[in-house]
Tab-separated table of C-alpha atoms in Angstrom:
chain	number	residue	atom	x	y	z
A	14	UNK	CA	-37.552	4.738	83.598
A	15	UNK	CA	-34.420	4.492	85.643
A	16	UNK	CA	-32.073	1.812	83.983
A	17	UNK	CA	-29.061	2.203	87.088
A	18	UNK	CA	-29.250	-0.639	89.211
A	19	UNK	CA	-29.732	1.754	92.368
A	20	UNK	CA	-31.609	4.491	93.134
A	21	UNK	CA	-35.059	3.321	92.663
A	22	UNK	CA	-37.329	6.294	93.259
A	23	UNK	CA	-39.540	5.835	96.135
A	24	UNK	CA	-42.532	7.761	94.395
A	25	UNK	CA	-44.259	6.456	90.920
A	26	UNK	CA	-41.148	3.661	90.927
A	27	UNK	CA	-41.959	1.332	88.746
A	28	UNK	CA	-40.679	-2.348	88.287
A	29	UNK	CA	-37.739	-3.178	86.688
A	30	UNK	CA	-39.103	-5.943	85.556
A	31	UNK	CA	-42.470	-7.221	85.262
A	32	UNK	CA	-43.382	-11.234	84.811
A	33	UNK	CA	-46.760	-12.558	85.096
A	34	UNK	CA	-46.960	-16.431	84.948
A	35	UNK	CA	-50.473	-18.333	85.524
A	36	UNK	CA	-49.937	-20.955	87.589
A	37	UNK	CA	-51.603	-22.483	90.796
A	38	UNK	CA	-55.096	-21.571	89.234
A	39	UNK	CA	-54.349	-18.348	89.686
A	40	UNK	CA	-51.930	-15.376	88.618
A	41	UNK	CA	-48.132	-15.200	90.265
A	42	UNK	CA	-46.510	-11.471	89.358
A	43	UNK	CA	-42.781	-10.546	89.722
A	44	UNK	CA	-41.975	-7.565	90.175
A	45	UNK	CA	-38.016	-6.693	90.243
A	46	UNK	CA	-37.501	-3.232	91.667
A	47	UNK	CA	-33.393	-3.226	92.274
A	48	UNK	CA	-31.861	-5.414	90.871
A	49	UNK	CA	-28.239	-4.680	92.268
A	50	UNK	CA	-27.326	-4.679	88.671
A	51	UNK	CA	-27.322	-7.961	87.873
A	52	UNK	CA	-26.993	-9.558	84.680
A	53	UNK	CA	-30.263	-9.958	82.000
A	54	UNK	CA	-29.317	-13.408	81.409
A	55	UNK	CA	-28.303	-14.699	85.073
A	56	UNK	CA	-31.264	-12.688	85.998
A	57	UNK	CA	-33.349	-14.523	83.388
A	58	UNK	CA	-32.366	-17.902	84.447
A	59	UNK	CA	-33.295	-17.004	88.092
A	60	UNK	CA	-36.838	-15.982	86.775
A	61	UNK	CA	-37.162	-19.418	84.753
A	62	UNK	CA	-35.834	-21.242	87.883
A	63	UNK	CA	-38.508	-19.598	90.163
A	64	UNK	CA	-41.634	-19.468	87.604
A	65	UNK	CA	-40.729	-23.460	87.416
A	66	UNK	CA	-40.896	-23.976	90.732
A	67	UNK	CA	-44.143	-22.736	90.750
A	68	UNK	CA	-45.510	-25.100	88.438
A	69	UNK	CA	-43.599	-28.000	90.580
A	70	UNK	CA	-45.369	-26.919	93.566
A	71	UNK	CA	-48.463	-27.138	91.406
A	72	UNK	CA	-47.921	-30.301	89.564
A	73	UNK	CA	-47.357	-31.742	93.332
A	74	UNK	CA	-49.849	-30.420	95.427
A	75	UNK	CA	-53.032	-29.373	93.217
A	76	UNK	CA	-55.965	-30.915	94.275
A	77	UNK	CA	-57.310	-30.641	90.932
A	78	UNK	CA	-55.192	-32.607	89.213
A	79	UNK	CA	-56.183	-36.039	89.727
A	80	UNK	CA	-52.531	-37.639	89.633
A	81	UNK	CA	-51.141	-35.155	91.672
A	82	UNK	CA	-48.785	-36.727	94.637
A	83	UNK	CA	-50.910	-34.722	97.124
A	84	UNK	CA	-53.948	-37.215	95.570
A	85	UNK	CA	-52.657	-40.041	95.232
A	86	UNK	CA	-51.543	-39.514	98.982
A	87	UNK	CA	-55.267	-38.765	99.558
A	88	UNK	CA	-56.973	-41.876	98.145
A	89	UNK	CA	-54.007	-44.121	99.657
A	90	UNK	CA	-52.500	-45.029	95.888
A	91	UNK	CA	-49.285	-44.050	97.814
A	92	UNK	CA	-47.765	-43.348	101.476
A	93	UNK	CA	-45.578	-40.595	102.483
A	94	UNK	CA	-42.745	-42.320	102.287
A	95	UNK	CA	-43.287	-42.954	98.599
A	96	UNK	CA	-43.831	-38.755	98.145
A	97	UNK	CA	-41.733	-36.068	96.902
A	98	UNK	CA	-39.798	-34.216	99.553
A	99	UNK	CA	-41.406	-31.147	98.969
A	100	UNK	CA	-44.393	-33.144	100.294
A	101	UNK	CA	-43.341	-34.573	103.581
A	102	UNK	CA	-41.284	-30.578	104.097
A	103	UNK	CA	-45.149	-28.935	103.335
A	104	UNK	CA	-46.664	-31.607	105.760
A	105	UNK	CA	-43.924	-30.656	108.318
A	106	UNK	CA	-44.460	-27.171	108.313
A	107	UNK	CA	-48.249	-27.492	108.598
A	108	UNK	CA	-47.929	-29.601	111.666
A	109	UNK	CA	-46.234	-26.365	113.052
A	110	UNK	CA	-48.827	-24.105	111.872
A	111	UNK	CA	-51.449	-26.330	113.201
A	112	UNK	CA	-49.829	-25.835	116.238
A	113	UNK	CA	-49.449	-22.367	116.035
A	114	UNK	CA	-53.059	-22.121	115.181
A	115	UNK	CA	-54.289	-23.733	118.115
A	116	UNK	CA	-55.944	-26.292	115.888
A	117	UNK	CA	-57.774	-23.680	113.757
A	118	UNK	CA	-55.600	-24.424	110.475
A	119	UNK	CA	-55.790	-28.084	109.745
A	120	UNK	CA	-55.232	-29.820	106.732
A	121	UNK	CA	-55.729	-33.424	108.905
A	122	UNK	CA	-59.599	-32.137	109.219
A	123	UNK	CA	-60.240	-31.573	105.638
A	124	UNK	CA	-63.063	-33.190	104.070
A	125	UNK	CA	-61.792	-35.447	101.452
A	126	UNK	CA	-58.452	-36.049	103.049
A	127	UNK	CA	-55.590	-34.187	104.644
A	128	UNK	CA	-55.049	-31.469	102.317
A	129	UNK	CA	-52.333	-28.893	103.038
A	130	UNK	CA	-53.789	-26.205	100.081
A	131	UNK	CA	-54.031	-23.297	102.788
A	132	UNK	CA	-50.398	-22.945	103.324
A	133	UNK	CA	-49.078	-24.922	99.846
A	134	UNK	CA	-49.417	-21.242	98.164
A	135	UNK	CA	-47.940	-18.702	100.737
A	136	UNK	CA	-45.202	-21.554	100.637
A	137	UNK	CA	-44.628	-21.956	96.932
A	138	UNK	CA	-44.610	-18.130	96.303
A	139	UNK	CA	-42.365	-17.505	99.218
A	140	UNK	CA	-39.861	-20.378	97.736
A	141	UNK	CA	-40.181	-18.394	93.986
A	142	UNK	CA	-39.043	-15.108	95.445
A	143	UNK	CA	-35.716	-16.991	97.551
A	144	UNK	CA	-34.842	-18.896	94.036
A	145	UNK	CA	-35.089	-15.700	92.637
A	146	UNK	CA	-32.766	-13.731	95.618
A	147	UNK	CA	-30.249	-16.429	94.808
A	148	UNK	CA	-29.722	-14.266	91.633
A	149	UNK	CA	-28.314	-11.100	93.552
A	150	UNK	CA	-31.982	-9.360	93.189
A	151	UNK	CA	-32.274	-7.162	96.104
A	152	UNK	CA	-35.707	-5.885	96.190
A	153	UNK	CA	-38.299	-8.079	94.469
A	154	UNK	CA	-42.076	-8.519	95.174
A	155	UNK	CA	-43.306	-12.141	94.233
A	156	UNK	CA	-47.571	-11.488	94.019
A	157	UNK	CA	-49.765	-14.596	93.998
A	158	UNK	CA	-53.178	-12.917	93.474
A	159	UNK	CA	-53.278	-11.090	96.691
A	160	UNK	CA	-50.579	-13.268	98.767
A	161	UNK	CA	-47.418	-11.481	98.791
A	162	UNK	CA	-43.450	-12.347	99.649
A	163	UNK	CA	-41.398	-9.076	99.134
A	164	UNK	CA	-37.557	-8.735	99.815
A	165	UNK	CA	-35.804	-4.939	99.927
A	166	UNK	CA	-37.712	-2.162	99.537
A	167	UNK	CA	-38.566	1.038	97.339
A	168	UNK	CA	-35.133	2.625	98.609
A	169	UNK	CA	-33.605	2.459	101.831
A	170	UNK	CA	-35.767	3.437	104.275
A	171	UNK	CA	-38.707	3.291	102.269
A	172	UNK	CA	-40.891	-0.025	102.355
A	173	UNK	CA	-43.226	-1.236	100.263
A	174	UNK	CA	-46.855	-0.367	100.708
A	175	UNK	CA	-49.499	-3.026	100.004
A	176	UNK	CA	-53.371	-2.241	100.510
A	177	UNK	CA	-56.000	-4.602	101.991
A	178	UNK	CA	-58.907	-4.974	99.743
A	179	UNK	CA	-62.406	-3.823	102.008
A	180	UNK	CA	-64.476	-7.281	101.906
A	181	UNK	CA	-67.428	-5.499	101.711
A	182	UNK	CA	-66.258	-3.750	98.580
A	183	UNK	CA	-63.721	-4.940	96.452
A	184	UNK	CA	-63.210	-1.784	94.714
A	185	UNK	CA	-61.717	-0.097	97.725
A	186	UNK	CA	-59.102	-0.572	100.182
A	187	UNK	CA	-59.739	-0.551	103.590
A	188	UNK	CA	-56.404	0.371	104.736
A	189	UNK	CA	-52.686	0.475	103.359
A	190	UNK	CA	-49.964	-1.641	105.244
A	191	UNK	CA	-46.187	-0.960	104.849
A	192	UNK	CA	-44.543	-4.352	103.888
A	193	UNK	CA	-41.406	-6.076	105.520
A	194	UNK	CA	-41.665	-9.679	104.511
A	195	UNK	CA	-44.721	-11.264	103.701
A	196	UNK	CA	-48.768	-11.044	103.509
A	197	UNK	CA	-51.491	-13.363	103.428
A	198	UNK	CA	-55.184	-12.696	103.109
A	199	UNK	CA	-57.583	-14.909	103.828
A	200	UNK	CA	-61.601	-14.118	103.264
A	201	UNK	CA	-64.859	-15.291	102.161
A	202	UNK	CA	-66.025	-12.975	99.715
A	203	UNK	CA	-65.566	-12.875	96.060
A	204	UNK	CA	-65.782	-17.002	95.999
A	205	UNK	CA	-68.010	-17.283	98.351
A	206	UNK	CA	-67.510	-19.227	101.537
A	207	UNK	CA	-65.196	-21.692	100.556
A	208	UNK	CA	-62.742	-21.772	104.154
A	209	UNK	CA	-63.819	-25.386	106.353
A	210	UNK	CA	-63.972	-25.011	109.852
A	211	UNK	CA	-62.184	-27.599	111.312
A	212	UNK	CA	-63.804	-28.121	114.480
A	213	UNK	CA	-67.184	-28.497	112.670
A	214	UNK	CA	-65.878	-29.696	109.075
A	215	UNK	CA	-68.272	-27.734	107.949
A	216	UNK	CA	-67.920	-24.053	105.743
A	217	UNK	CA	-67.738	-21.071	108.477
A	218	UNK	CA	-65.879	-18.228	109.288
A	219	UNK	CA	-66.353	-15.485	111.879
A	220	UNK	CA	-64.739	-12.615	110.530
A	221	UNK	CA	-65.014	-11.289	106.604
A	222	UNK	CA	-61.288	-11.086	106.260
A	223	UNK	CA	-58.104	-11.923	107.992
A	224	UNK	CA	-54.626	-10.349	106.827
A	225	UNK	CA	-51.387	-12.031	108.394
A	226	UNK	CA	-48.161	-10.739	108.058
A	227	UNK	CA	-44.351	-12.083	108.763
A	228	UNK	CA	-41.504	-13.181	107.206
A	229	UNK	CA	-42.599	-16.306	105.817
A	230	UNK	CA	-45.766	-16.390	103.128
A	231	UNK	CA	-46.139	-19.982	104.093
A	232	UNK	CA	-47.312	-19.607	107.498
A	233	UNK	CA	-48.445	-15.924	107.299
A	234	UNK	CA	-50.963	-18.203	104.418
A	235	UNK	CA	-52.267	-20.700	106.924
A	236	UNK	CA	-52.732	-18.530	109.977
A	237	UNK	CA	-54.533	-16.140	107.598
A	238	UNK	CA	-57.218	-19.199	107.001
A	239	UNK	CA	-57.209	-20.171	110.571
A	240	UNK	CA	-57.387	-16.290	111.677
A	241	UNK	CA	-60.355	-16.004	109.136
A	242	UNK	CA	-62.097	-19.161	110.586
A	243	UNK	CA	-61.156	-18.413	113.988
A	244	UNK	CA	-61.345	-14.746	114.570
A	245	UNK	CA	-60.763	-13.418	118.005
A	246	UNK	CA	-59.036	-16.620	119.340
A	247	UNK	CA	-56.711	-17.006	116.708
A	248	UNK	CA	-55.826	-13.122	116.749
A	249	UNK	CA	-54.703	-13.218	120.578
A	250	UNK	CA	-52.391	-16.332	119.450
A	251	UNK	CA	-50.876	-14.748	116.744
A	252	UNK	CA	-50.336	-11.873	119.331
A	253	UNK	CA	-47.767	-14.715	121.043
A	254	UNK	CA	-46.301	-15.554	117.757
A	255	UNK	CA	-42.842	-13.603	117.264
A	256	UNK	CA	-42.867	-11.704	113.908
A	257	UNK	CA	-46.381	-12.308	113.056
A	258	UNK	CA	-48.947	-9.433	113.004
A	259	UNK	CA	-52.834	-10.054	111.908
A	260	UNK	CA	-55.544	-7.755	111.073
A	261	UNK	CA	-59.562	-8.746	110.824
A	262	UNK	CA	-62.143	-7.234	109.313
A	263	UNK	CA	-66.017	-8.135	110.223
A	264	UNK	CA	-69.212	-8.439	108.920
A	265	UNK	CA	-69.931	-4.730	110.425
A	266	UNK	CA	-66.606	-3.565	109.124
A	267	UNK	CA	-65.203	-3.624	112.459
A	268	UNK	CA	-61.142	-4.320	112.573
A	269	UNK	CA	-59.166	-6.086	115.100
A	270	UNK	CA	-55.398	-6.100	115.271
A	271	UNK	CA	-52.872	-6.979	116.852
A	272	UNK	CA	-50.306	-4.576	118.593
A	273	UNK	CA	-47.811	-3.843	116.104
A	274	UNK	CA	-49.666	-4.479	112.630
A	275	UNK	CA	-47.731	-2.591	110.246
A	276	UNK	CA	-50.369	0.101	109.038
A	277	UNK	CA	-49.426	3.259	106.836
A	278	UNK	CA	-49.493	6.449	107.739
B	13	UNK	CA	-54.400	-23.967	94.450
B	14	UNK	CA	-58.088	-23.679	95.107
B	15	UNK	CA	-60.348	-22.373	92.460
B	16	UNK	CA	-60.598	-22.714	88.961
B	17	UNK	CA	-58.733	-25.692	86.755
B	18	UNK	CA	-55.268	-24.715	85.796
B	19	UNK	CA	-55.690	-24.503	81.545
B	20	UNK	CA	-52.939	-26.703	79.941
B	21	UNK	CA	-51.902	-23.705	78.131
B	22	UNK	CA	-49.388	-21.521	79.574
B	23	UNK	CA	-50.575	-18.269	79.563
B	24	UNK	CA	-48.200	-14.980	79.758
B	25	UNK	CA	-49.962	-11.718	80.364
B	26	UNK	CA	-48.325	-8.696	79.336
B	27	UNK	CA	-49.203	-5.534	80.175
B	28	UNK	CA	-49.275	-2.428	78.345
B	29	UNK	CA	-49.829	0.472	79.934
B	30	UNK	CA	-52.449	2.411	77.668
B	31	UNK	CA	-54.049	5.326	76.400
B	32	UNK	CA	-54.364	9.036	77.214
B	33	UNK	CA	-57.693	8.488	78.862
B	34	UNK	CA	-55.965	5.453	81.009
B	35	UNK	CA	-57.026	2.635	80.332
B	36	UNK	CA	-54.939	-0.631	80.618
B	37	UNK	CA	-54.837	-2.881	78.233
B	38	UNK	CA	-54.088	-6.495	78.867
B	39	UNK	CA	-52.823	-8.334	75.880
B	40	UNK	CA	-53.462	-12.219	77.049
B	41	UNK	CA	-51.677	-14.827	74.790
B	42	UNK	CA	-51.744	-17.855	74.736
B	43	UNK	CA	-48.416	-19.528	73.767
B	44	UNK	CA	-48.017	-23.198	72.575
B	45	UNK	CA	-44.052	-23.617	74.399
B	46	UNK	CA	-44.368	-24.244	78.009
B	47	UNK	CA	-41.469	-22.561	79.275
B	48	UNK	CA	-41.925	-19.591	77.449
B	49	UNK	CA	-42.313	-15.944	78.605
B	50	UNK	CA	-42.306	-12.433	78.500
B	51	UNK	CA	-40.778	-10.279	80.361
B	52	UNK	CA	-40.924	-6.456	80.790
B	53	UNK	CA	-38.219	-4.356	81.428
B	54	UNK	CA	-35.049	-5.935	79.322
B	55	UNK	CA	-34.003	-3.693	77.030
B	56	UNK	CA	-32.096	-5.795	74.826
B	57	UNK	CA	-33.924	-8.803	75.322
B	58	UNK	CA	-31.648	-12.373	74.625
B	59	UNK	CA	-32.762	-13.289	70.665
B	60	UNK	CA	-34.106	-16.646	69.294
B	61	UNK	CA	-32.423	-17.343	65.996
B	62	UNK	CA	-34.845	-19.367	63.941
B	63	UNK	CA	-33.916	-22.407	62.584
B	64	UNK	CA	-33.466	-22.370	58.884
B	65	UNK	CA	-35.420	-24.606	56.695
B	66	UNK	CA	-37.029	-26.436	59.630
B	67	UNK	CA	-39.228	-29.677	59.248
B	68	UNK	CA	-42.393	-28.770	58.355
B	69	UNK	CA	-45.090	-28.441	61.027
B	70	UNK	CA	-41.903	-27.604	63.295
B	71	UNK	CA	-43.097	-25.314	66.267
B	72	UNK	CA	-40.523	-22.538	66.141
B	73	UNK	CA	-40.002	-18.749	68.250
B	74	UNK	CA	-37.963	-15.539	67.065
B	75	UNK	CA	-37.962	-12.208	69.442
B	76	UNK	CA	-38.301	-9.292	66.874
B	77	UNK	CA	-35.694	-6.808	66.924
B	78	UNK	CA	-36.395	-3.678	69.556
B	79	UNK	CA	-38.373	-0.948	67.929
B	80	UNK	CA	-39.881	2.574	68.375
B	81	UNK	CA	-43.156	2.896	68.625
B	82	UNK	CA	-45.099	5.776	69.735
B	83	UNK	CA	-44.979	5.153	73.932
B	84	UNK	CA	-41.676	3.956	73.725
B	85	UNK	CA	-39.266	0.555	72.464
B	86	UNK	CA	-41.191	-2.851	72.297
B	87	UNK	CA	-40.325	-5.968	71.044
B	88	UNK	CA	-42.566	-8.971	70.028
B	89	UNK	CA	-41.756	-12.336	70.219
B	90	UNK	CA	-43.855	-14.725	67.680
B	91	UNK	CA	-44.125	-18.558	67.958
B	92	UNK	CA	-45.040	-20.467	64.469
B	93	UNK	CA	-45.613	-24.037	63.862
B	94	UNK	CA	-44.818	-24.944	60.075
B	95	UNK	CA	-46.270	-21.652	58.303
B	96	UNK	CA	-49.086	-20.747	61.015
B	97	UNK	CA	-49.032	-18.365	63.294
B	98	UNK	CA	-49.560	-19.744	66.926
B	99	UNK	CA	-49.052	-17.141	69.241
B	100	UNK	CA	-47.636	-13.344	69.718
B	101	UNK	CA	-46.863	-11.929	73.007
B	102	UNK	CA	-44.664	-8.424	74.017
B	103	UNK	CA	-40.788	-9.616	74.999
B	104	UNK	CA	-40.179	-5.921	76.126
B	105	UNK	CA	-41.585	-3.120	76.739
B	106	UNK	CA	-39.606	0.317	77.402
B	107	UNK	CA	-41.750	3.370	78.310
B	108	UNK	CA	-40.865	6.863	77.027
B	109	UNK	CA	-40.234	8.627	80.317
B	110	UNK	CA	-42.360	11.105	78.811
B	111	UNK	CA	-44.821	8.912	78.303
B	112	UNK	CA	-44.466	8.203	81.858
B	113	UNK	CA	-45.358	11.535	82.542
B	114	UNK	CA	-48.804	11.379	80.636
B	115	UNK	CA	-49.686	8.163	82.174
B	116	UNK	CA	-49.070	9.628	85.627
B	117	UNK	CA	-51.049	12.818	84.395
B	118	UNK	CA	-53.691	10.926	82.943
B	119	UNK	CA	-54.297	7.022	84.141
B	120	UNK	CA	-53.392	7.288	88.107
B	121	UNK	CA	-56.050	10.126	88.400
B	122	UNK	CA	-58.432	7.770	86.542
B	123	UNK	CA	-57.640	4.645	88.677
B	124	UNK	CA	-57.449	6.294	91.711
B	125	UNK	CA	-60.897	8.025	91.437
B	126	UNK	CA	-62.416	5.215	89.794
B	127	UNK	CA	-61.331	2.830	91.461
B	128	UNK	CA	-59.738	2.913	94.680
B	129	UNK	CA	-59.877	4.998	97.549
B	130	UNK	CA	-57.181	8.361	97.291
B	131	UNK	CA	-54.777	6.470	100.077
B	132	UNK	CA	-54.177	3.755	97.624
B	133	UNK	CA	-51.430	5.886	95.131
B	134	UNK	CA	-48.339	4.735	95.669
B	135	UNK	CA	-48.890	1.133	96.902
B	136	UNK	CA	-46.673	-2.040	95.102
B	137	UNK	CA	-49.681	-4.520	95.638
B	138	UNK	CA	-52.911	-5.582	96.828
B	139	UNK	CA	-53.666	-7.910	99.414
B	140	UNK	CA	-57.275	-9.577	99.397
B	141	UNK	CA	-58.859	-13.142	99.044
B	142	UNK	CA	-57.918	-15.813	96.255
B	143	UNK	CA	-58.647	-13.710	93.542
B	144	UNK	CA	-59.451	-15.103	89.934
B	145	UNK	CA	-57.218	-14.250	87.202
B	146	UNK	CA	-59.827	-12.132	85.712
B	147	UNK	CA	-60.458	-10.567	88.983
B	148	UNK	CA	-60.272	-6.858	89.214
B	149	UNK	CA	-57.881	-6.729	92.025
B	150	UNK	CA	-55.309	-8.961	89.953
B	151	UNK	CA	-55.699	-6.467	87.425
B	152	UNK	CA	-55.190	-3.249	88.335
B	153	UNK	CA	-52.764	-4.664	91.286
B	154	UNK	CA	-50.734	-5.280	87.301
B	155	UNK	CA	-51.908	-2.059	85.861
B	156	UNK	CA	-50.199	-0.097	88.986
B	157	UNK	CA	-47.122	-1.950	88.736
B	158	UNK	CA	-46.619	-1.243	85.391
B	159	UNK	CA	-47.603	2.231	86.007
B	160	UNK	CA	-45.092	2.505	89.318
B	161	UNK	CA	-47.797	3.030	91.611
């Protein structure tokens, strides 16, 4: 294992540093690759800053929690102008990706209430990884089971490389994507079908899985739903949407992309 | 923030990267402080002094000293309240790079052949649905970071 600041190797490198924090229902990873040599303890503080946030994002927006802001927003206990910034900032941003969508990501069209989960995670892990930037880290991957914010890269010229899990079996990859930024993938399998159309309200997708990246985890989160309930409709939009590639897999295994999705060699 | 109920625990997952025929061993612990963690890669990781003659019933945490163990320098970080044991986790973890070797020898053949496709060496992540914590993906997406895949 190197211990020098620079010169991360761009084969068989290994993390730095390695946190795992269970939040969100699921599992958030960081993984520090360069850390431009900064400090264990200011380094530790930014980790404990950005696993917190986390938890805030959690404590605000889970659905499951029944006191949660985001529910007491949802059964009318409160109005927005009673709820935590983050709040109104998430409900903001989802307006835009709504938008962006063409309709096909909408937490308005929720059953149960407007509910803003599709893009709350991209959103909270992208946050983590800037609190932890604010450090002096200069390549980090922040890892929220499968949604991923990444700064820097393996050395310079070498990006990170994330694969794409095949829907129709786990096990594999279907292909390998080299990482500037962020990706989201949105899918029915493993769970079950668990994405709501909003047009219909009701579950439906039309392609097995939907991969958006960009340079926000936030957005790249919520077109990723909309691209996996949408399919070809949302795919030509993100086409229009600067910085933003997308990649779907179907039912037959058949992919769609966009022009310049970032596959490996 | 869909799927399962968060558990009121905090929960810090370290990984140790495993034995000669590759496996990867997850050591899942359940510690009583919110706010606590482990983290990988520190080599002298900051110490808790424990506080002497505390109350008793007093939940208390010490990091262990760094020491050499047969794959390299670990240190273990306990938590106590009064007398009892509540929880052990791994504070650090520092591979032998020879040890390195062997796992690169021995568990990235394995993983690779058992379980994903050849193009997947050398990737820093895996990108699918809203996995489960349990969920394969989660876990070997750990196992290859620890393992600098």
């Amino acid at each position: 294992m190197t211990t020098s600041g620079i010169g991360v190797k761009s084969q068989g490198a290994r993390p730095r540093v390695h946190l795992e924090e269970e939040v969100m229902g699921t599992v958030v990873t960081f993984d520090i690759y360069d850390d431009a040599g900064v400090a264990p303890t200011l380094l530790a503080q930014h980790l404990e800053m950005a696993r917190t946030s986390l938890h805030d994002a959690d404590r605000v927006f889970s659905t499951w929690r029944e006191a949660s802001p985001i529910n007491r927003l949802r059964r009318g206990e409160l109005g927005l102008r009673e709820m935590p910034t983050d709040v109104t900032d998430v409900l903001a941003s989802c307006m835009v990706a709504r938008s962006l969508s063409g309709g096909w990501f909408d937490p308005w069209s929720m059953p149960g209430g407007i509910d803003p989960t599709g893009y709350v995670k991209g959103w909270a892990t992208q946050r983590a990884l800037e609190i932890l930037l604010r450090s002096g880290v200069r390549s980090a991957i922040v890892n929220a089971a499968g949604d991923i914010a990444c700064a820097g890269d393996l050395g310079i010229g070498t990006p990170f490389r994330v694969g794409i899990v095949n829907p129709r079996s786990p096990r594999e990859l279907a292909c390998v994507v080299t990482l500037r930024g962020a990706i989201a993938t949105s899918g029915v399998y493993e769970r079950g079908p668990h994405l709501i159309d909003p047009h219909t309200r009701r579950a439906g997708t039309r392609v097995e899985s939907a991969s958006v990246t960009g340079p926000d985890l936030g957005l790249a989160d919520a077109l990723a739903t909309a691209l996996c309930v949408g399919g070809a409709d949302v795919l030509e939009r993100i086409e229009g949407i600067e910085g933003y590639e997308a990649l779907t897999i179907g039912s037959d295994g058949t992919q769609a992309q966009t022009s310049s999705f970032p596959l490996a060699e | 923030m869909t799927g399962r109920r968060s558990s009121p625990f905090k929960t810090s997952r370290v990984l140790l990267a495993a034995t000669s025929a590759g496996f990867v061993v997850v050591l899942s612990v359940h510690a009583v402080m919110p706010g606590r963690k482990a983290i990988a890669g520190f080599t002298t990781p900051p110490s808790t002094t424990p506080t002497s003659t505390p109350p008793s019933g007093a939940t208390r945490s010490a990091i262990g000293a760094s020491e050499q163990f047969g794959y390299g320098t670990i240190s273990v970080k306990v938590t106590v309240q009064g007398t009892h044991i509540t929880a052990v986790s791994v504070a650090s973890f520092q591979p032998l790079e020879s040890y390195s070797q062997q796992l690169t020898d021995y568990a990235v053949p394995y993983l690779t052949s058992e379980a994903m496709s050849a193009q997947s060496a050398n990737i820093q992540g895996v990108s699918g649905a809203s996995y489960s914590s349990a969920g394969f993906a989660q876990s070997l997406q750990s196992a290859l970071g620890q393992l600098g895949l």
